[in-house]
Rosetta silent file (secondary structure, phi, psi, omega in degrees, C-alpha in Angstrom):
SEQUENCE: MNSFETDCVRAFRSPNFWIGFLLECLILCKAGPDSDLFPISVPLVVSLPYSTAWITDMESGYLKEYIPRCGKKAYIFGKIAACALSGGTLLAAAGWIYGKMLKDKAEILDIGLLFSSGMLWALCAATLAAVSKSRYVAYGGSFVLFYLLVIVKERYFTELYCIDPEEWILPKHTWVFDHGGILILCGGLLIILAMIYYEILWRCIERV
SCORE:     score description
SCORE:     0.000 S_00000001
   1 L     0.000  157.359 -165.552   -2.574  -28.999   39.804 S_00000001
   2 L   -75.970 -179.106  175.047   -3.966  -30.330   36.306 S_00000001
   3 H   -44.392  -52.915 -158.417   -1.644  -31.102   33.067 S_00000001
   4 H   -58.695  -61.224  174.716   -2.492  -27.513   31.945 S_00000001
   5 H   -71.568  -24.674  156.102   -1.358  -25.680   35.108 S_00000001
   6 H   -44.797  -59.490 -176.012    1.790  -27.848   35.454 S_00000001
   7 H   -77.363  -31.553  176.147    3.041  -27.008   32.075 S_00000001
   8 H   -62.329  -41.303  167.697    2.282  -23.317   32.303 S_00000001
   9 H   -37.011  -67.849  175.394    4.446  -23.515   35.587 S_00000001
  10 H   -53.876  -60.518  166.306    7.092  -25.136   34.008 S_00000001
  11 H   -32.194  -83.002 -179.957    7.030  -22.761   30.890 S_00000001
  12 H   -35.247  -50.540 -173.364    6.791  -19.514   32.811 S_00000001
  13 H   -99.996    3.041  175.212    9.204  -20.117   35.494 S_00000001
  14 L   -67.049  145.670 -171.487   11.980  -21.982   33.096 S_00000001
  15 H   -78.784   -5.693 -163.103   15.022  -19.734   33.051 S_00000001
  16 H   -80.171  -65.313 -173.525   14.964  -20.286   28.867 S_00000001
  17 H   -40.341  -53.733  171.699   11.587  -17.872   29.097 S_00000001
  18 H   -70.275  -19.266  173.047   13.533  -15.235   30.955 S_00000001
  19 H   -67.674  -48.037 -166.936   16.534  -15.519   28.935 S_00000001
  20 H   -71.282  -57.980  164.896   14.391  -15.083   25.825 S_00000001
  21 H   -33.359  -69.186  157.281   12.268  -12.510   27.469 S_00000001
  22 H   -39.232  -42.219 -159.303   15.613  -10.383   28.241 S_00000001
  23 H   -88.428  -24.071  179.718   17.141  -11.023   25.079 S_00000001
  24 H   -94.680  -18.916  145.611   14.243   -9.610   23.288 S_00000001
  25 H   -38.148  -59.758  165.123   13.933   -6.506   25.286 S_00000001
  26 H   -36.665  -59.961 -178.262   17.302   -5.866   24.630 S_00000001
  27 H   -73.797  -37.442  164.794   17.232   -6.099   20.785 S_00000001
  28 H   -57.868  -52.310 -168.563   14.142   -3.535   20.848 S_00000001
  29 H   -69.037  -34.381  172.197   15.589   -1.262   22.872 S_00000001
  30 H   -81.284  -44.152  177.437   18.995   -1.315   21.180 S_00000001
  31 H   -92.280  -45.629 -165.525   18.010   -2.183   17.426 S_00000001
  32 L   109.180  147.321  153.534   14.458   -0.998   17.187 S_00000001
  33 L   -76.721   -1.253  151.854   11.612   -2.894   15.797 S_00000001
  34 L   -88.076   18.743  166.564   12.381   -1.553   12.503 S_00000001
  35 L   -95.337 -164.297 -166.673   15.597   -3.132   12.108 S_00000001
  36 L   -88.108  -21.597 -169.915   16.280   -6.369   10.530 S_00000001
  37 H   -77.950  -36.600 -168.733   17.265   -8.050   13.636 S_00000001
  38 H   -81.044  -28.951  169.488   14.144   -7.935   15.616 S_00000001
  39 H   -62.064  -48.814  179.140   11.620   -9.590   13.249 S_00000001
  40 H   -59.271  -15.009 -171.820   14.287  -12.196   12.362 S_00000001
  41 H   -96.484  -17.824 -177.773   14.885  -12.862   15.932 S_00000001
  42 H   -58.322  -76.687 -145.424   10.998  -13.846   16.883 S_00000001
  43 H   -75.212  -14.327  177.520   10.825  -17.336   15.844 S_00000001
  44 H   -77.826  -49.066 -162.082   14.168  -18.118   17.524 S_00000001
  45 H   -64.310  -57.153 -158.572   13.569  -16.259   20.763 S_00000001
  46 L   -86.601   -1.567  170.141    9.942  -17.236   21.483 S_00000001
  47 L   -92.954   -3.265  171.505   10.729  -21.223   20.790 S_00000001
  48 L   -54.390  -72.003  178.283   13.341  -20.980   23.885 S_00000001
  49 L   -19.536  -63.156 -147.744   10.501  -21.621   26.771 S_00000001
  50 L  -165.602    1.793  176.419    8.723  -24.872   25.974 S_00000001
  51 L   -68.492  -22.500  156.317    8.992  -25.954   22.541 S_00000001
  52 L  -118.153   43.514  172.624   10.827  -28.718   23.309 S_00000001
  53 H   -60.352  -33.287 -179.076    9.548  -29.812   26.591 S_00000001
  54 H   -59.486  -52.095 -171.951    8.051  -33.089   25.494 S_00000001
  55 H   -52.716  -52.565 -162.873   11.853  -34.003   24.303 S_00000001
  56 H   -68.349  -45.977 -176.768   13.023  -33.188   27.787 S_00000001
  57 H   -61.676  -50.800  172.751   10.157  -35.413   29.269 S_00000001
  58 H   -58.478  -41.945  173.354   10.998  -38.280   27.220 S_00000001
  59 H   -66.599  -34.454 -160.754   14.597  -38.278   27.924 S_00000001
  60 H   -85.400   -2.170 -175.519   14.414  -37.752   31.612 S_00000001
  61 L    69.478   17.767  177.000   11.842  -40.771   31.722 S_00000001
  62 L   -87.245    3.220  173.415    9.051  -38.134   33.457 S_00000001
  63 H   -90.990  -21.965  178.463    6.887  -39.063   30.494 S_00000001
  64 H   -82.634   -6.284 -162.267    6.189  -42.641   31.519 S_00000001
  65 H   -94.213  -46.940 -152.604    5.492  -41.591   35.312 S_00000001
  66 H   -77.758  -39.654  168.327    3.459  -38.590   34.307 S_00000001
  67 H   -46.876  -50.548  171.673    1.013  -39.929   31.473 S_00000001
  68 H   -64.943   -9.848  178.873   -0.756  -42.664   33.275 S_00000001
  69 H   -66.680  -50.911 -162.256   -1.784  -39.822   35.959 S_00000001
  70 H   -88.857  -41.572  176.464   -3.011  -37.428   33.493 S_00000001
  71 L    86.201  148.082 -160.352   -3.726  -39.212   30.409 S_00000001
  72 H   -62.042  -49.855 -176.461   -2.412  -38.513   26.747 S_00000001
  73 H   -57.204  -52.577 -163.105   -5.028  -35.760   25.603 S_00000001
  74 H   -75.786  -31.931 -174.092   -4.613  -33.719   28.597 S_00000001
  75 H   -82.008  -29.061  170.545   -0.812  -33.906   28.646 S_00000001
  76 H   -61.391  -42.606  178.017   -0.561  -33.151   24.805 S_00000001
  77 H   -59.011  -46.719 -177.277   -3.341  -30.102   25.249 S_00000001
  78 H   -62.408  -57.127  165.340   -1.132  -28.796   28.262 S_00000001
  79 H   -55.178    1.516  166.031    1.969  -28.617   25.955 S_00000001
  80 H  -108.907  -55.919 -170.454    0.570  -26.977   23.246 S_00000001
  81 H   -46.447  -46.589 -174.581   -1.472  -24.294   25.379 S_00000001
  82 H   -76.442  -23.693  164.326    1.812  -23.788   27.502 S_00000001
  83 H   -63.693  -82.030 -155.719    4.099  -23.502   24.276 S_00000001
  84 H   -57.511  -38.724  171.623    1.943  -21.187   22.751 S_00000001
  85 H   -73.640  -30.498 -172.184    1.116  -18.887   25.763 S_00000001
  86 H   -75.245  -32.786 -167.216    4.625  -18.706   26.802 S_00000001
  87 H   -74.578  -42.382 -171.116    5.913  -17.718   23.349 S_00000001
  88 H   -86.796   -7.749  165.938    3.189  -15.235   22.684 S_00000001
  89 H   -82.838  -37.203  169.988    3.558  -13.952   26.287 S_00000001
  90 H   -76.443  -52.047  162.841    7.060  -13.333   25.975 S_00000001
  91 H   -58.353   -9.289  175.361    7.018  -11.367   22.921 S_00000001
  92 H   -87.815  -50.457  171.782    4.136   -9.344   23.829 S_00000001
  93 H   -54.987  -32.623 -179.338    5.462   -8.488   27.287 S_00000001
  94 H   -74.552  -34.517  166.740    9.107   -7.067   25.609 S_00000001
  95 H   -75.814   -8.822  170.429    6.969   -5.064   23.450 S_00000001
  96 H   -64.242  -51.310 -176.512    4.957   -3.845   26.240 S_00000001
  97 H   -50.599  -57.082 -155.437    8.125   -3.165   27.997 S_00000001
  98 H   -71.026  -41.241 -174.088    9.767   -1.406   25.113 S_00000001
  99 H   -56.878  -36.793 -178.647    6.360    0.579   24.385 S_00000001
 100 L   -88.549    1.473  172.116    6.593    2.043   27.882 S_00000001
 101 L  -112.484   15.233 -178.740   10.080    3.456   27.846 S_00000001
 102 L   -79.726  171.755  171.646    9.206    5.073   24.056 S_00000001
 103 L   -94.451  -82.709 -165.148    8.577    9.249   23.910 S_00000001
 104 L   -82.520  115.140 -171.436    6.721    8.896   20.876 S_00000001
 105 L   -74.912   -4.225  172.157    3.850    6.872   21.339 S_00000001
 106 L   -78.882  -15.235  179.194    3.256    6.637   17.491 S_00000001
 107 L   -92.487  -17.670  164.619    5.901    3.808   17.650 S_00000001
 108 L   -24.729  112.216 -174.701    4.051    1.657   19.837 S_00000001
 109 L   -59.119  167.519  171.051    3.769   -2.192   18.887 S_00000001
 110 L   -97.474   99.422 -173.739    0.543   -3.791   18.535 S_00000001
 111 H   -68.490  -30.031  171.045    0.805   -6.311   21.478 S_00000001
 112 H   -63.009  -30.022 -171.829   -1.989   -8.465   20.072 S_00000001
 113 H   -74.123  -44.152  179.093   -0.038   -8.803   16.700 S_00000001
 114 H   -67.203  -31.810  179.459    3.110   -9.565   18.796 S_00000001
 115 H   -67.540  -56.151  168.985    0.871  -12.290   21.225 S_00000001
 116 H   -33.096  -59.017 -177.503    0.072  -13.961   17.945 S_00000001
 117 H   -91.626   -3.844  167.685    2.616  -14.321   16.169 S_00000001
 118 H   -87.643  -39.971 -179.674    4.872  -15.413   19.337 S_00000001
 119 H   -75.103  -39.905  162.860    2.420  -18.217   20.041 S_00000001
 120 H   -24.024  -60.569 -169.537    2.596  -19.094   16.133 S_00000001
 121 H   -88.401  -41.520  159.622    6.226  -19.410   15.965 S_00000001
 122 H   -29.174  -59.661 -154.954    6.482  -21.285   19.442 S_00000001
 123 H   -85.644  -22.029  172.597    4.190  -23.856   18.371 S_00000001
 124 H   -57.612  -52.864 -179.593    5.697  -24.186   14.884 S_00000001
 125 H   -61.501  -21.678  170.928    8.953  -25.033   16.775 S_00000001
 126 H   -74.113  -44.880  177.272    7.424  -27.472   19.026 S_00000001
 127 H   -57.941  -76.811 -168.742    5.822  -29.396   15.813 S_00000001
 128 H   -48.762  -18.125  155.584    9.309  -29.624   14.279 S_00000001
 129 H   -54.506  -59.439 -177.629   10.423  -30.875   17.696 S_00000001
 130 H   -58.110  -46.620  164.030    7.959  -33.341   17.595 S_00000001
 131 H   -42.823  -69.739 -176.762    8.764  -34.268   13.947 S_00000001
 132 H   -69.226  -40.466 -158.847   12.484  -34.397   14.130 S_00000001
 133 L    56.267   53.737  165.369   12.918  -35.160   18.030 S_00000001
 134 L  -159.270  137.434 -175.639   15.661  -32.753   18.147 S_00000001
 135 H   -60.467  -31.879 -162.744   16.176  -29.632   19.917 S_00000001
 136 H   -79.609  -22.183 -168.673   18.843  -28.155   17.549 S_00000001
 137 H   -80.492  -44.255 -160.673   15.691  -28.733   14.676 S_00000001
 138 H   -70.271  -50.264 -171.863   13.062  -27.242   16.940 S_00000001
 139 H   -78.398  -28.555 -176.565   15.190  -23.594   17.639 S_00000001
 140 H   -87.578  -28.164 -168.614   16.621  -23.373   14.008 S_00000001
 141 H   -64.595  -29.454  178.894   13.951  -24.713   12.179 S_00000001
 142 H   -87.738  -10.406  174.667   11.276  -22.095   12.777 S_00000001
 143 H   -92.469  -43.278  175.607   13.862  -19.594   11.877 S_00000001
 144 H   -63.754  -35.227 -179.664   14.922  -21.131    8.746 S_00000001
 145 H   -55.607  -63.684  171.641   11.189  -21.310    8.002 S_00000001
 146 H   -32.862  -63.074 -175.591   10.548  -17.456    8.710 S_00000001
 147 H   -42.714  -58.628 -177.477   13.461  -16.549    6.598 S_00000001
 148 H   -69.003   -5.890  171.307   12.486  -18.477    3.709 S_00000001
 149 H   -86.590  -25.083  177.724    8.886  -17.130    3.414 S_00000001
 150 H   -44.588  -54.537  177.164   10.679  -13.656    3.669 S_00000001
 151 H   -48.724  -70.623 -165.478   12.843  -14.576    0.729 S_00000001
 152 H   -55.203  -18.662 -179.183   10.048  -16.200   -1.304 S_00000001
 153 H   -81.794  -43.372 -156.325    7.923  -13.251   -0.749 S_00000001
 154 H   -88.587  -22.036  178.060   10.543  -10.587   -1.672 S_00000001
 155 H   -89.561  -49.617 -157.236   11.913  -12.740   -4.639 S_00000001
 156 L  -111.749  -55.483 -165.588    8.892  -14.559   -6.440 S_00000001
 157 L  -121.881   94.145 -173.713    5.710  -13.076   -5.067 S_00000001
 158 L   -79.412  -22.003 -177.723    6.416   -9.232   -4.357 S_00000001
 159 L  -105.120    8.141 -177.878    2.695   -8.332   -4.318 S_00000001
 160 L  -110.213   70.825 -179.008    1.488  -11.361   -2.069 S_00000001
 161 L   -57.801  -26.654 -175.516    2.373   -9.558    1.454 S_00000001
 162 L   -72.125   -7.947 -178.501    0.290  -11.910    3.568 S_00000001
 163 L   -83.015  -37.876  178.155    2.979  -14.619    3.102 S_00000001
 164 L   -62.235   91.516 -172.926    5.384  -12.376    4.709 S_00000001
 165 H   -31.622  -47.282 -153.807    6.008  -13.271    8.690 S_00000001
 166 H   -61.310  -27.890 -172.180    7.554   -9.562    9.265 S_00000001
 167 H   -67.137  -36.296  174.700    3.940   -8.470    8.112 S_00000001
 168 H   -47.694  -22.483 -176.366    2.541  -10.368   10.705 S_00000001
 169 L  -108.377  -36.645 -168.054    4.483   -8.428   13.345 S_00000001
 170 L  -126.048   42.359 -157.987    5.118   -5.211   11.620 S_00000001
 171 L   -41.431  139.955  169.804    2.181   -4.643    8.829 S_00000001
 172 L  -123.680    1.196  174.880    3.490   -2.079    6.342 S_00000001
 173 L  -104.163  155.745  178.546    0.279   -2.887    4.088 S_00000001
 174 L   -89.440  108.795 -163.482   -3.226   -2.321    4.348 S_00000001
 175 L   -96.537  149.524  169.827   -4.721   -5.553    5.310 S_00000001
 176 L   -38.462  122.510 -178.035   -8.721   -6.712    5.048 S_00000001
 177 L    72.631    3.274  168.695  -10.105   -6.046    8.293 S_00000001
 178 L    61.716 -126.853 -173.629   -6.793   -4.070    9.034 S_00000001
 179 H   -60.657  -37.267 -177.016   -5.071   -5.707   12.029 S_00000001
 180 H   -58.825  -23.605  178.798   -8.121   -8.200   12.519 S_00000001
 181 H   -76.756  -18.971  179.758   -7.141   -9.656    9.402 S_00000001
 182 H   -88.185  -36.232  167.989   -3.589  -10.624   10.566 S_00000001
 183 H   -63.392  -47.070  175.192   -5.084  -12.181   13.422 S_00000001
 184 H   -69.431  -40.354  178.024   -7.826  -14.439   11.863 S_00000001
 185 H   -35.042  -70.015 -153.182   -4.450  -15.679    9.631 S_00000001
 186 H   -66.119  -10.693 -158.461   -2.144  -16.363   12.344 S_00000001
 187 H   -93.519  -35.595  176.013   -5.134  -17.650   14.559 S_00000001
 188 H   -69.855  -28.449  178.074   -5.988  -20.208   11.470 S_00000001
 189 H   -85.190  -31.308  173.696   -2.566  -21.380   11.183 S_00000001
 190 H   -60.752  -34.823  173.418   -2.259  -21.689   15.060 S_00000001
 191 H   -78.272  -32.996  148.534   -4.997  -24.049   14.759 S_00000001
 192 H   -65.507  -28.856  152.652   -3.522  -26.261   11.907 S_00000001
 193 H   -33.775  -54.182 -144.402   -0.390  -26.425   14.046 S_00000001
 194 H   -74.733  -42.600  169.568   -1.897  -27.144   16.822 S_00000001
 195 H   -67.571  -57.638 -150.731   -3.823  -30.490   14.996 S_00000001
 196 H   -63.710  -57.509  178.810   -0.540  -31.195   13.199 S_00000001
 197 H   -60.348  -34.342 -174.782    1.398  -31.192   16.807 S_00000001
 198 H   -81.834  -15.008 -179.016   -1.292  -33.136   18.526 S_00000001
 199 H   -67.363  -69.044 -179.311   -1.352  -35.802   15.858 S_00000001
 200 H   -58.326  -47.659 -169.212    2.558  -36.264   15.890 S_00000001
 201 H   -72.917  -27.259 -176.510    2.785  -36.169   19.526 S_00000001
 202 H   -82.626   -9.908  170.456    0.066  -38.541   20.279 S_00000001
 203 H   -82.503  -45.840  170.439    1.686  -41.032   17.830 S_00000001
 204 H   -48.087  -47.048 -179.166    5.307  -40.399   19.631 S_00000001
 205 L  -107.959   34.469  168.556    3.725  -41.453   23.224 S_00000001
 206 L   -53.676  -54.951 -162.862    1.014  -44.286   21.716 S_00000001
 207 L   -86.661  -22.232  151.747    2.949  -46.771   23.508 S_00000001
 208 L   -23.278    0.000    0.000    3.474  -45.133   26.817 S_00000001
């Protein structure tokens, strides 16, 4: 298998992926998507599967053995893709399961928005992990950033709903291009995060 396939297998088969998936399903089924708990849980839960994978590789010595075989670029791209895809899939799958259990189909969540937000916050956690070299910062940092954006919007920029990450999951306002506008915003942020993560991780493994 190439680096991308190896990373995806590790991400989707990891216990953390399934723990996060079951946890998000439980939150949706018990509290519902309109509760305060669901949106605020997103950055924490999607960071569980693979955001700290490179730290594990570094600490275990796997990094030194694997990079000479696959190359640095392939290694980093594999980490970016697997982290984003596992985070997005986790959230989208939980939303899909929740939708299947609903009697009122009007409450079905937008799977595309869930997938894009899951990818975004998973990669945000991975970037924080690369900067800090700390699992705790990765898991908690994206949560803090999410909550900080919510507070800034509610207290200081009440009309600037586009900076509210809860809007990216459960929009309550009318966006330009409708949900497509949210996907464009999340896609742009995802590209920026991927570039930052690539640069930081390249420097971290430069001497390997």
